[in-house]
Amino acid sequence: PSVDTEAAWIKKGNKLRYGYKKHVCTDEEGMILNIVTTAANESDIVHLLDTIEGAKLKEGARVQADKGYASQSNRDGLKAKKLKSGIMHKASRNKKLGEWQAKFNKAISKTRYRIERTHGGIKLWFKTGACRYIGLDKTHTQHLIESMAYNIYRAPNMVFKKACA
């Protein structure tokens, strides 16, 4: 069949998109540690712990995530794994963010650019952004190969930076 039955529709902004989501865990330098691929209509909230599970983070590491992962269950899950929460806070419909939460979000966003740079680098260098295969397993394999290529592409520069430091 020419239609991917495992993919799903999602509306982002005013655009409809069909496909999958890529949940990525990176280190401080932006190197990819783990990837989880889901249908586009699945909520980000339920996949944070899956994403960091495969990364094997050290105890006490701070996990930074955007507002899409903001939930008390994720914060509790990080605490149970002895990880620090760096999940951005999300305002509710009738409840604005407090001053402390807004400052926290601003501080997190100053370091979260690395993950956005990772997505941008993969899209720019490897011309990705569209699924090339039909099915969740094949799309996940595509994401894994893109991630390996990205890490290999970035590795020489990182070794050079550490040697010069």
PDB file of C-alpha atoms in Angstrom:
ATOM      1  CA  PRO A   1       0.000   0.000   0.000  1.00  0.00           C
ATOM      2  CA  SER A   2       1.119   3.543  -0.690  1.00  0.00           C
ATOM      3  CA  VAL A   3      -0.444   5.010   2.468  1.00  0.00           C
ATOM      4  CA  ASP A   4       1.368   4.697   5.778  1.00  0.00           C
ATOM      5  CA  THR A   5      -1.218   3.391   8.240  1.00  0.00           C
ATOM      6  CA  GLU A   6       1.090   3.825  11.266  1.00  0.00           C
ATOM      7  CA  ALA A   7       1.652   7.542  10.635  1.00  0.00           C
ATOM      8  CA  ALA A   8      -0.881  10.109  11.823  1.00  0.00           C
ATOM      9  CA  TRP A   9      -2.089  13.651  11.240  1.00  0.00           C
ATOM     10  CA  ILE A  10      -1.316  16.571  13.536  1.00  0.00           C
ATOM     11  CA  LYS A  11      -2.068  20.267  13.310  1.00  0.00           C
ATOM     12  CA  LYS A  12       0.851  22.521  14.227  1.00  0.00           C
ATOM     13  CA  GLY A  13       0.018  26.180  14.025  1.00  0.00           C
ATOM     14  CA  ASN A  14      -2.289  26.370  11.041  1.00  0.00           C
ATOM     15  CA  LYS A  15      -0.541  23.619   9.087  1.00  0.00           C
ATOM     16  CA  LEU A  16      -1.625  20.015   8.907  1.00  0.00           C
ATOM     17  CA  ARG A  17       1.215  17.489   8.883  1.00  0.00           C
ATOM     18  CA  TYR A  18       1.210  13.756   8.341  1.00  0.00           C
ATOM     19  CA  GLY A  19       3.927  11.511   9.665  1.00  0.00           C
ATOM     20  CA  TYR A  20       5.978  10.893  12.769  1.00  0.00           C
ATOM     21  CA  LYS A  21       7.679  12.697  15.637  1.00  0.00           C
ATOM     22  CA  LYS A  22      11.282  12.246  16.619  1.00  0.00           C
ATOM     23  CA  HIS A  23      12.011  12.567  20.368  1.00  0.00           C
ATOM     24  CA  VAL A  24      15.751  13.114  20.860  1.00  0.00           C
ATOM     25  CA  CYS A  25      18.000  13.017  23.934  1.00  0.00           C
ATOM     26  CA  THR A  26      21.366  14.776  23.562  1.00  0.00           C
ATOM     27  CA  ASP A  27      24.293  15.529  25.833  1.00  0.00           C
ATOM     28  CA  GLU A  28      25.580  19.030  26.681  1.00  0.00           C
ATOM     29  CA  GLU A  29      27.477  19.217  23.393  1.00  0.00           C
ATOM     30  CA  GLY A  30      24.483  18.260  21.260  1.00  0.00           C
ATOM     31  CA  MET A  31      25.617  14.702  20.503  1.00  0.00           C
ATOM     32  CA  ILE A  32      22.609  12.385  20.180  1.00  0.00           C
ATOM     33  CA  LEU A  33      22.309   9.751  22.909  1.00  0.00           C
ATOM     34  CA  ASN A  34      18.881   8.252  22.183  1.00  0.00           C
ATOM     35  CA  ILE A  35      15.894   8.579  19.857  1.00  0.00           C
ATOM     36  CA  VAL A  36      12.269   7.511  20.138  1.00  0.00           C
ATOM     37  CA  THR A  37      10.009   7.685  17.080  1.00  0.00           C
ATOM     38  CA  THR A  38       6.235   7.964  17.489  1.00  0.00           C
ATOM     39  CA  ALA A  39       3.205   8.759  15.362  1.00  0.00           C
ATOM     40  CA  ALA A  40       2.735  12.516  14.999  1.00  0.00           C
ATOM     41  CA  ASN A  41      -0.527  12.588  16.943  1.00  0.00           C
ATOM     42  CA  GLU A  42       0.955  11.108  20.137  1.00  0.00           C
ATOM     43  CA  SER A  43       1.514  13.529  22.986  1.00  0.00           C
ATOM     44  CA  ASP A  44       5.081  14.520  23.851  1.00  0.00           C
ATOM     45  CA  ILE A  45       4.301  14.257  27.558  1.00  0.00           C
ATOM     46  CA  VAL A  46       4.194  10.458  27.615  1.00  0.00           C
ATOM     47  CA  HIS A  47       7.533   9.958  25.834  1.00  0.00           C
ATOM     48  CA  LEU A  48      10.030  11.898  27.954  1.00  0.00           C
ATOM     49  CA  LEU A  49      10.897   8.995  30.239  1.00  0.00           C
ATOM     50  CA  ASP A  50      11.134   6.610  27.241  1.00  0.00           C
ATOM     51  CA  THR A  51      13.581   8.978  25.575  1.00  0.00           C
ATOM     52  CA  ILE A  52      15.913   9.346  28.541  1.00  0.00           C
ATOM     53  CA  GLU A  53      15.652   5.649  29.466  1.00  0.00           C
ATOM     54  CA  GLY A  54      17.878   4.548  26.598  1.00  0.00           C
ATOM     55  CA  ALA A  55      20.363   7.385  27.143  1.00  0.00           C
ATOM     56  CA  LYS A  56      21.591   5.920  30.463  1.00  0.00           C
ATOM     57  CA  LEU A  57      22.139   9.318  32.089  1.00  0.00           C
ATOM     58  CA  LYS A  58      24.237   9.605  35.223  1.00  0.00           C
ATOM     59  CA  GLU A  59      22.519  10.073  38.554  1.00  0.00           C
ATOM     60  CA  GLY A  60      22.007  13.769  39.328  1.00  0.00           C
ATOM     61  CA  ALA A  61      22.101  14.876  35.669  1.00  0.00           C
ATOM     62  CA  ARG A  62      19.728  17.695  34.716  1.00  0.00           C
ATOM     63  CA  VAL A  63      17.225  16.803  32.021  1.00  0.00           C
ATOM     64  CA  GLN A  64      16.171  19.878  30.058  1.00  0.00           C
ATOM     65  CA  ALA A  65      13.020  19.701  27.991  1.00  0.00           C
ATOM     66  CA  ASP A  66      10.591  22.097  26.362  1.00  0.00           C
ATOM     67  CA  LYS A  67       7.012  22.841  27.380  1.00  0.00           C
ATOM     68  CA  GLY A  68       5.668  19.897  25.406  1.00  0.00           C
ATOM     69  CA  TYR A  69       7.004  17.591  28.108  1.00  0.00           C
ATOM     70  CA  ALA A  70       5.691  19.638  31.057  1.00  0.00           C
ATOM     71  CA  SER A  71       3.737  17.451  33.476  1.00  0.00           C
ATOM     72  CA  GLN A  72       3.897  16.514  37.112  1.00  0.00           C
ATOM     73  CA  SER A  73       4.211  12.831  36.186  1.00  0.00           C
ATOM     74  CA  ASN A  74       7.375  13.584  34.164  1.00  0.00           C
ATOM     75  CA  ARG A  75       8.842  15.615  37.021  1.00  0.00           C
ATOM     76  CA  ASP A  76       8.053  12.792  39.452  1.00  0.00           C
ATOM     77  CA  GLY A  77       9.509  10.229  37.026  1.00  0.00           C
ATOM     78  CA  LEU A  78      12.763  12.183  36.805  1.00  0.00           C
ATOM     79  CA  LYS A  79      12.894  12.421  40.591  1.00  0.00           C
ATOM     80  CA  ALA A  80      12.373   8.649  40.882  1.00  0.00           C
ATOM     81  CA  LYS A  81      15.298   8.112  38.482  1.00  0.00           C
ATOM     82  CA  LYS A  82      17.391  10.516  40.611  1.00  0.00           C
ATOM     83  CA  LEU A  83      17.628  13.060  37.807  1.00  0.00           C
ATOM     84  CA  LYS A  84      17.116  16.814  38.105  1.00  0.00           C
ATOM     85  CA  SER A  85      14.187  18.371  36.290  1.00  0.00           C
ATOM     86  CA  GLY A  86      14.897  21.089  33.784  1.00  0.00           C
ATOM     87  CA  ILE A  87      11.493  20.884  32.124  1.00  0.00           C
ATOM     88  CA  MET A  88      10.191  24.281  31.096  1.00  0.00           C
ATOM     89  CA  HIS A  89       6.990  25.423  32.808  1.00  0.00           C
ATOM     90  CA  LYS A  90       3.800  25.813  30.811  1.00  0.00           C
ATOM     91  CA  ALA A  91       1.118  28.408  31.476  1.00  0.00           C
ATOM     92  CA  SER A  92      -2.452  27.185  31.823  1.00  0.00           C
ATOM     93  CA  ARG A  93      -5.476  28.664  30.125  1.00  0.00           C
ATOM     94  CA  ASN A  94      -6.450  30.921  33.059  1.00  0.00           C
ATOM     95  CA  LYS A  95      -3.165  30.899  34.943  1.00  0.00           C
ATOM     96  CA  LYS A  96      -0.089  32.851  33.887  1.00  0.00           C
ATOM     97  CA  LEU A  97       3.434  31.786  34.728  1.00  0.00           C
ATOM     98  CA  GLY A  98       4.837  33.182  37.930  1.00  0.00           C
ATOM     99  CA  GLU A  99       7.905  35.396  37.912  1.00  0.00           C
ATOM    100  CA  TRP A 100      10.151  32.561  39.090  1.00  0.00           C
ATOM    101  CA  GLN A 101       8.804  30.183  36.423  1.00  0.00           C
ATOM    102  CA  ALA A 102       9.354  32.743  33.661  1.00  0.00           C
ATOM    103  CA  LYS A 103      12.967  33.259  34.785  1.00  0.00           C
ATOM    104  CA  PHE A 104      13.482  29.495  34.966  1.00  0.00           C
ATOM    105  CA  ASN A 105      12.159  29.087  31.400  1.00  0.00           C
ATOM    106  CA  LYS A 106      14.473  31.825  30.172  1.00  0.00           C
ATOM    107  CA  ALA A 107      17.483  30.172  31.830  1.00  0.00           C
ATOM    108  CA  ILE A 108      16.601  26.779  30.350  1.00  0.00           C
ATOM    109  CA  SER A 109      16.072  28.203  26.859  1.00  0.00           C
ATOM    110  CA  LYS A 110      19.632  29.592  26.858  1.00  0.00           C
ATOM    111  CA  THR A 111      21.019  26.045  26.900  1.00  0.00           C
ATOM    112  CA  ARG A 112      18.207  24.201  25.083  1.00  0.00           C
ATOM    113  CA  TYR A 113      19.263  25.702  21.760  1.00  0.00           C
ATOM    114  CA  ARG A 114      21.654  22.780  21.392  1.00  0.00           C
ATOM    115  CA  ILE A 115      18.834  20.329  20.725  1.00  0.00           C
ATOM    116  CA  GLU A 116      17.290  22.714  18.199  1.00  0.00           C
ATOM    117  CA  ARG A 117      20.708  23.028  16.569  1.00  0.00           C
ATOM    118  CA  THR A 118      20.857  19.237  16.400  1.00  0.00           C
ATOM    119  CA  HIS A 119      17.525  19.037  14.560  1.00  0.00           C
ATOM    120  CA  GLY A 120      18.572  21.889  12.265  1.00  0.00           C
ATOM    121  CA  GLY A 121      21.944  20.284  11.522  1.00  0.00           C
ATOM    122  CA  ILE A 122      20.365  16.976  10.603  1.00  0.00           C
ATOM    123  CA  LYS A 123      17.851  18.701   8.345  1.00  0.00           C
ATOM    124  CA  LEU A 124      20.471  20.905   6.672  1.00  0.00           C
ATOM    125  CA  TRP A 125      23.332  18.450   6.236  1.00  0.00           C
ATOM    126  CA  PHE A 126      21.358  15.320   5.388  1.00  0.00           C
ATOM    127  CA  LYS A 127      18.322  16.863   3.647  1.00  0.00           C
ATOM    128  CA  THR A 128      15.838  15.220   5.992  1.00  0.00           C
ATOM    129  CA  GLY A 129      12.423  16.357   7.137  1.00  0.00           C
ATOM    130  CA  ALA A 130      10.369  13.869   5.174  1.00  0.00           C
ATOM    131  CA  CYS A 131       9.894  10.170   5.803  1.00  0.00           C
ATOM    132  CA  ARG A 132      11.536   8.115   3.110  1.00  0.00           C
ATOM    133  CA  TYR A 133       9.949   4.844   4.161  1.00  0.00           C
ATOM    134  CA  ILE A 134       6.522   3.513   5.065  1.00  0.00           C
ATOM    135  CA  GLY A 135       6.056   2.210   8.595  1.00  0.00           C
ATOM    136  CA  LEU A 136       7.148   3.130  12.098  1.00  0.00           C
ATOM    137  CA  ASP A 137      10.041   0.648  12.283  1.00  0.00           C
ATOM    138  CA  LYS A 138      11.567   1.772   8.990  1.00  0.00           C
ATOM    139  CA  THR A 139      11.131   5.446   9.878  1.00  0.00           C
ATOM    140  CA  HIS A 140      12.765   4.840  13.257  1.00  0.00           C
ATOM    141  CA  THR A 141      15.681   3.165  11.464  1.00  0.00           C
ATOM    142  CA  GLN A 142      15.933   6.244   9.219  1.00  0.00           C
ATOM    143  CA  HIS A 143      16.090   8.434  12.338  1.00  0.00           C
ATOM    144  CA  LEU A 144      18.785   6.214  13.877  1.00  0.00           C
ATOM    145  CA  ILE A 145      20.937   6.371  10.746  1.00  0.00           C
ATOM    146  CA  GLU A 146      20.524  10.160  10.556  1.00  0.00           C
ATOM    147  CA  SER A 147      21.592  10.404  14.203  1.00  0.00           C
ATOM    148  CA  MET A 148      24.648   8.223  13.711  1.00  0.00           C
ATOM    149  CA  ALA A 149      25.668  10.253  10.664  1.00  0.00           C
ATOM    150  CA  TYR A 150      25.168  13.484  12.631  1.00  0.00           C
ATOM    151  CA  ASN A 151      27.316  12.255  15.527  1.00  0.00           C
ATOM    152  CA  ILE A 152      30.059  11.101  13.152  1.00  0.00           C
ATOM    153  CA  TYR A 153      29.920  14.416  11.279  1.00  0.00           C
ATOM    154  CA  ARG A 154      30.307  16.398  14.526  1.00  0.00           C
ATOM    155  CA  ALA A 155      32.860  14.128  16.250  1.00  0.00           C
ATOM    156  CA  PRO A 156      36.114  15.401  14.640  1.00  0.00           C
ATOM    157  CA  ASN A 157      35.321  19.005  15.558  1.00  0.00           C
ATOM    158  CA  MET A 158      34.543  18.018  19.147  1.00  0.00           C
ATOM    159  CA  VAL A 159      37.804  16.048  19.473  1.00  0.00           C
ATOM    160  CA  PHE A 160      39.700  19.047  18.082  1.00  0.00           C
ATOM    161  CA  LYS A 161      37.999  21.413  20.565  1.00  0.00           C
ATOM    162  CA  LYS A 162      38.900  19.169  23.510  1.00  0.00           C
ATOM    163  CA  ALA A 163      42.509  18.824  22.306  1.00  0.00           C
ATOM    164  CA  CYS A 164      42.898  22.590  22.087  1.00  0.00           C
ATOM    165  CA  ALA A 165      41.315  23.257  25.485  1.00  0.00           C
TER     166      ALA A 165
END
